[in-house]
Amino acid sequence: MADSLLTTTDETSSPIELVPTSEFETWQAERSPLALSWLLKNEFTAKSGQTIWLPDDEGNPYSVAVGWNGDDDLATLGGLPYGLPAGVYHLTSSVTELQVLGWALGAYRFDRYKSNEKEPAQLLISDEYDAERLNNAEAAITLTRDLINTPAGDMLPTALAEEAQQVADANGASCRITVGDDLLEQNFNAIHAVGRASVDAPRLIDIGWGREDDPLVILVGKGVCFDSGGLDIKSAAGMRTMKKDMGGAAHVLGLAQLIMAERLPIRLRVLVPAVENAIAGNAYRPGDVLQTRNGITVEIDNTDAEGRLVLCDALALAAEDQPELIIDFSTLTGSARSAVGAEISAMFCNNDDVAQDIYRAGVEQDDPVWRLPLHQPYTHMLESKIADTVNSASSPYGGAITAALFLQKFIAAIDWVHFDIMAFNNRHRPGRPAGGEAMGVRAVFAYLLGRYGS
Ligand code: BES
Ligand code: MN
Ligand code: ZN
């Protein structure tokens, strides 16, 4: 059980009452004269997230009132674990599972290098909630956040592969890892080219789980453990946040852990090309031509467009398996962030029904997703004079789209969803602490549950 959610406790717990902002006047009118004076002195107006202790008949602090805007979202309770004094609490009225999850996600702290100054408040939940499912969701998102927050120095391909191995082992899944020059032998030249200049050898992680006769779904995650830009080196500001460039890998490992813990009746395969885009004498260069897995030759226009290169070999391998669905998560372009900002996940999809259902799941899960078009006429921007394609378009306009169009060359006619994500909260919000974040994971899991769940 997550530390922040309890199903049993020896302590007496303090009641929490949610007060909808719109009902504040009526609610206030029903308070005792003593409580009313506390409310007035503290200027409590039931604004969303506002909290206040209220007294019992003897005038001692007894219960907590929390303002609530009426939305069913992560933020409802997400500010409370660190907004209230440590201790055990319970709710006086029913909320949704998403709102309880918001409490658990709001209790997250990345404490690998700095101990938590304050213990989070704990919520005692009744058996009306599915504690195991909440725990699984919280554990999956915690894993994703921890992997992203861990700096590259401690999360190079070897470490990322060890994390993947652990996820596989804990769930009875298989895990094959192809390392270094073996990538060349097995025809993953693009993954090798991008990762070969690092002190830590590039590798392809391949997790398998589930029953042979269940429908096959393949998850692919961009695992660039650090993106210096390569020889087309990034600016200091551009490089500063690039420990998160394995965010896609962190997403698919978290999602896979959730799928396996919830025993979704699918056959799951998870592919993570894990590399560091580093600079050394043997680094790949602008102008080089790579022979990729499915035979397409790629002229390197820019070594900083490395994500699509490691993904193209992994996507080609995924397509060979003829799955029902391929879903990739990638911190692929700055352009996607210009398009939809840092708090919405950009989604591309070659199947309108799948796209619509994932969009709706995102709304329900408070996990916003917005679809961008695979606008085929833009493929002309990927033309090369000497190879089948370049890796980076001739024009910066529509950069997220041209990146997605590049990937699409490698997935054949298979249903495919591509997420170009931020994987990071630039600012703190209730339930969404600053730092590494899972984006689109709850939407996709809810979609898969709707499609395959029994
Ligand atoms: N990892 C970056 C994309 C990125 C940048 C994600 C900032 C989130 C925040 C990716 O490898 C990259 O460098 N993309 C380039 C592509 C360009 C060279 C065509 C970009 O977006 O600028
Ligand atoms: Mn890059
Ligand atoms: Zn990158």
mmCIF file of N, CA, C and O and ligand atoms in Angstrom, residues 222 224 227 242 245 304 306-307 331, ligand 3:
data_model
loop_
_atom_site.group_PDB
_atom_site.id
_atom_site.type_symbol
_atom_site.label_atom_id
_atom_site.label_comp_id
_atom_site.label_asym_id
_atom_site.label_seq_id
_atom_site.Cartn_x
_atom_site.Cartn_y
_atom_site.Cartn_z
ATOM 1 N N LYS A 222 11.235 6.236 -26.176
ATOM 2 C CA LYS A 222 12.533 6.860 -26.462
ATOM 3 C C LYS A 222 13.374 6.879 -25.190
ATOM 4 O O LYS A 222 13.010 7.519 -24.207
ATOM 5 N N VAL A 224 16.661 8.117 -24.599
ATOM 6 C CA VAL A 224 17.907 8.883 -24.726
ATOM 7 C C VAL A 224 18.267 9.402 -23.326
ATOM 8 O O VAL A 224 17.662 10.349 -22.824
ATOM 9 N N ASP A 227 20.727 13.925 -23.826
ATOM 10 C CA ASP A 227 20.772 14.434 -25.193
ATOM 11 C C ASP A 227 21.604 15.718 -25.229
ATOM 12 O O ASP A 227 21.110 16.811 -24.967
ATOM 13 N N MET A 242 18.030 17.933 -20.308
ATOM 14 C CA MET A 242 18.015 16.746 -21.169
ATOM 15 C C MET A 242 18.262 15.412 -20.466
ATOM 16 O O MET A 242 18.328 14.368 -21.096
ATOM 17 N N ASP A 245 15.382 13.078 -21.296
ATOM 18 C CA ASP A 245 15.139 12.634 -22.673
ATOM 19 C C ASP A 245 14.928 11.116 -22.779
ATOM 20 O O ASP A 245 14.690 10.605 -23.864
ATOM 21 N N ASP A 304 21.065 16.259 -33.630
ATOM 22 C CA ASP A 304 20.177 16.500 -32.491
ATOM 23 C C ASP A 304 18.779 15.931 -32.739
ATOM 24 O O ASP A 304 17.957 15.889 -31.829
ATOM 25 N N GLU A 306 17.965 12.921 -32.874
ATOM 26 C CA GLU A 306 18.430 11.556 -32.617
ATOM 27 C C GLU A 306 17.312 10.623 -32.173
ATOM 28 O O GLU A 306 17.393 9.422 -32.379
ATOM 29 N N GLY A 307 16.271 11.212 -31.540
ATOM 30 C CA GLY A 307 15.202 10.378 -30.988
ATOM 31 C C GLY A 307 14.534 9.551 -32.076
ATOM 32 O O GLY A 307 14.323 8.342 -31.940
ATOM 33 N N THR A 331 10.015 12.088 -25.891
ATOM 34 C CA THR A 331 10.270 13.526 -25.750
ATOM 35 C C THR A 331 10.952 13.949 -27.053
ATOM 36 O O THR A 331 12.156 14.170 -27.094
HETATM 37 ZN ZN ZN B 3 16.322 14.037 -27.790
#
